[in-house]
Short mmCIF file of C-alpha atoms in Angstrom, two decimals:
data_model
loop_
_atom_site.label_atom_id
_atom_site.label_comp_id
_atom_site.label_asym_id
_atom_site.label_seq_id
_atom_site.Cartn_x
_atom_site.Cartn_y
_atom_site.Cartn_z
CA UNK A 1 84.43 104.19 130.56
CA UNK A 2 80.81 103.26 129.60
CA UNK A 3 79.66 99.94 128.77
CA UNK A 4 77.47 99.44 125.73
CA UNK A 5 74.15 99.42 127.50
CA UNK A 6 75.08 102.66 129.43
CA UNK A 7 76.16 104.24 126.11
CA UNK A 8 72.96 103.33 124.44
CA UNK A 9 70.87 104.66 127.31
CA UNK A 10 72.80 107.85 127.35
CA UNK A 11 71.98 108.42 123.68
CA UNK A 12 68.19 107.70 124.28
CA UNK A 13 68.24 110.23 126.96
CA UNK A 14 69.95 112.79 124.54
CA UNK A 15 67.71 112.28 121.70
CA UNK A 16 64.63 112.40 124.14
CA UNK A 17 65.69 115.72 125.77
CA UNK A 18 67.69 117.69 123.49
CA UNK A 19 67.65 119.36 120.09
CA UNK A 20 70.33 120.80 117.91
CA UNK A 21 69.95 124.25 116.35
CA UNK A 22 72.12 126.19 113.95
CA UNK A 23 73.18 129.61 114.78
CA UNK A 24 73.79 130.83 111.27
CA UNK A 25 71.51 131.45 108.30
CA UNK A 26 70.97 128.35 106.09
CA UNK A 27 73.58 128.11 103.37
CA UNK A 28 72.78 126.21 100.20
CA UNK A 29 75.82 125.43 97.96
CA UNK A 30 75.77 124.04 94.61
CA UNK A 31 78.67 122.60 92.58
CA UNK A 32 79.48 120.70 89.66
CA UNK A 33 81.94 117.73 90.19
CA UNK A 34 83.75 116.76 87.05
CA UNK A 35 81.05 117.93 84.68
CA UNK A 36 79.31 114.65 85.75
CA UNK A 37 77.59 115.20 88.97
CA UNK A 38 75.72 118.16 90.31
CA UNK A 39 75.78 118.40 94.20
CA UNK A 40 73.62 120.47 96.39
CA UNK A 41 74.36 120.73 100.14
CA UNK A 42 72.65 122.51 102.83
CA UNK A 43 72.35 122.77 106.72
CA UNK A 44 69.45 120.67 107.71
CA UNK A 45 69.19 121.74 111.22
CA UNK A 46 66.58 124.33 112.33
CA UNK A 47 67.71 127.67 113.29
CA UNK A 48 67.99 128.47 116.96
CA UNK A 49 65.16 131.16 116.67
CA UNK A 50 62.77 128.28 115.71
CA UNK A 51 63.40 126.56 119.29
CA UNK A 52 60.06 126.41 120.99
CA UNK A 53 59.71 128.73 124.26
CA UNK A 54 59.22 125.45 126.28
CA UNK A 55 62.96 124.67 125.65
CA UNK A 56 65.86 126.09 127.51
CA UNK A 57 68.45 127.08 124.83
CA UNK A 58 71.98 126.70 125.84
CA UNK A 59 74.48 128.60 123.59
CA UNK A 60 77.64 126.44 122.74
CA UNK A 61 78.64 128.80 120.01
CA UNK A 62 78.97 126.50 117.20
CA UNK A 63 75.49 125.13 117.97
CA UNK A 64 72.71 126.07 120.23
CA UNK A 65 71.01 123.15 121.87
CA UNK A 66 67.53 123.15 123.21
CA UNK A 67 66.67 121.12 126.26
CA UNK A 68 63.35 119.98 127.19
CA UNK A 69 63.48 120.92 131.05
CA UNK A 70 60.56 118.56 132.24
CA UNK A 71 61.87 115.57 130.24
CA UNK A 72 65.36 116.32 131.53
CA UNK A 73 64.28 116.54 135.07
CA UNK A 74 62.63 112.94 134.64
CA UNK A 75 65.97 111.61 133.80
CA UNK A 76 67.88 113.64 136.36
CA UNK A 77 69.06 110.65 138.61
CA UNK A 78 69.57 108.30 135.70
CA UNK A 79 71.62 110.94 133.89
CA UNK A 80 73.88 111.63 136.98
CA UNK A 81 74.31 107.92 137.37
CA UNK A 82 75.35 107.57 133.77
CA UNK A 83 78.05 110.12 134.31
CA UNK A 84 79.78 108.53 137.12
CA UNK A 85 82.06 106.55 134.86
CA UNK A 86 83.03 109.71 133.28
CA UNK A 87 83.66 111.43 136.56
CA UNK A 88 87.49 111.75 136.22
CA UNK A 89 87.29 113.15 132.87
CA UNK A 90 84.36 115.66 133.62
CA UNK A 91 86.25 116.87 136.60
CA UNK A 92 89.01 117.99 134.24
CA UNK A 93 86.73 120.37 132.21
CA UNK A 94 86.57 118.48 128.94
CA UNK A 95 85.92 120.17 125.53
CA UNK A 96 83.19 118.98 123.16
CA UNK A 97 86.10 117.27 121.18
CA UNK A 98 87.11 115.13 124.14
CA UNK A 99 83.55 114.32 125.13
CA UNK A 100 82.64 113.54 121.31
CA UNK A 101 85.63 111.10 121.20
CA UNK A 102 84.31 109.32 124.26
CA UNK A 103 80.61 109.02 123.37
CA UNK A 104 81.14 108.81 119.64
CA UNK A 105 79.76 112.28 118.11
CA UNK A 106 80.61 115.95 118.66
CA UNK A 107 76.98 116.94 118.29
CA UNK A 108 75.96 114.61 120.85
CA UNK A 109 78.65 116.07 123.26
CA UNK A 110 77.18 119.39 122.92
CA UNK A 111 73.71 117.91 123.86
CA UNK A 112 75.38 116.16 126.74
CA UNK A 113 77.07 119.48 127.80
CA UNK A 114 73.71 121.32 127.48
CA UNK A 115 71.68 118.82 129.32
CA UNK A 116 74.19 118.64 132.22
CA UNK A 117 74.08 122.52 132.47
CA UNK A 118 70.36 122.57 132.57
CA UNK A 119 70.47 119.69 135.24
CA UNK A 120 72.92 121.71 137.42
CA UNK A 121 75.86 119.28 137.03
CA UNK A 122 78.21 121.78 135.36
CA UNK A 123 78.41 124.89 133.43
CA UNK A 124 79.18 125.13 129.68
CA UNK A 125 82.40 127.39 129.28
CA UNK A 126 82.57 129.20 125.82
CA UNK A 127 84.94 131.75 124.45
CA UNK A 128 82.57 134.39 125.20
CA UNK A 129 83.25 133.62 128.91
CA UNK A 130 86.85 134.02 128.33
CA UNK A 131 86.34 137.39 126.89
CA UNK A 132 86.53 136.45 123.10
CA UNK A 133 84.07 137.52 120.65
CA UNK A 134 82.80 137.68 117.12
CA UNK A 135 84.86 135.61 114.46
CA UNK A 136 87.59 134.93 117.00
CA UNK A 137 85.06 133.19 119.13
CA UNK A 138 83.84 130.98 116.29
CA UNK A 139 87.54 130.24 115.69
CA UNK A 140 88.23 129.36 119.23
CA UNK A 141 85.20 127.18 119.61
CA UNK A 142 86.25 125.28 116.66
CA UNK A 143 89.56 124.71 118.24
CA UNK A 144 87.72 123.18 121.33
CA UNK A 145 87.14 126.14 123.67
CA UNK A 146 83.70 125.09 124.42
CA UNK A 147 84.09 122.88 127.53
CA UNK A 148 82.78 122.10 130.90
CA UNK A 149 83.33 123.52 134.39
CA UNK A 150 82.43 122.79 137.95
CA UNK A 151 81.32 119.24 137.56
CA UNK A 152 79.23 118.02 140.50
CA UNK A 153 78.80 114.34 140.91
CA UNK A 154 76.18 114.77 143.73
CA UNK A 155 72.89 116.27 142.53
CA UNK A 156 70.99 118.36 144.90
#
């Protein structure tokens, strides 16, 4: 388990190196609630096709995560060190749900997963890797079938 300064540092690194992108078209929904309030909701994330070419984009099915490789490389040793308290969990191939519970946010868990893949610490496994495609892949991802595999504590 991470202590508070480690947790805060991890969040700083994730915010600095990664960006979340949506995989679907923007949906704007409007509804009236009780005839009193008109509510408009929309997905604020940019679409994955808007990711700059300078980012390495990792497909996590529900989201795509852009990783700024030069920034990520500058944090390589520190990020690997921050993962040490989580080594036991990481070796078990956790899903984004488990990681999200540990670090406090499932979106940040996807960012952590993508950053670690770009740095070569592990690989993100998705339903597509398991032979599941289309709507079934989205359903499986929603159930937690986006996980890690091959955690390497030592970075080469």
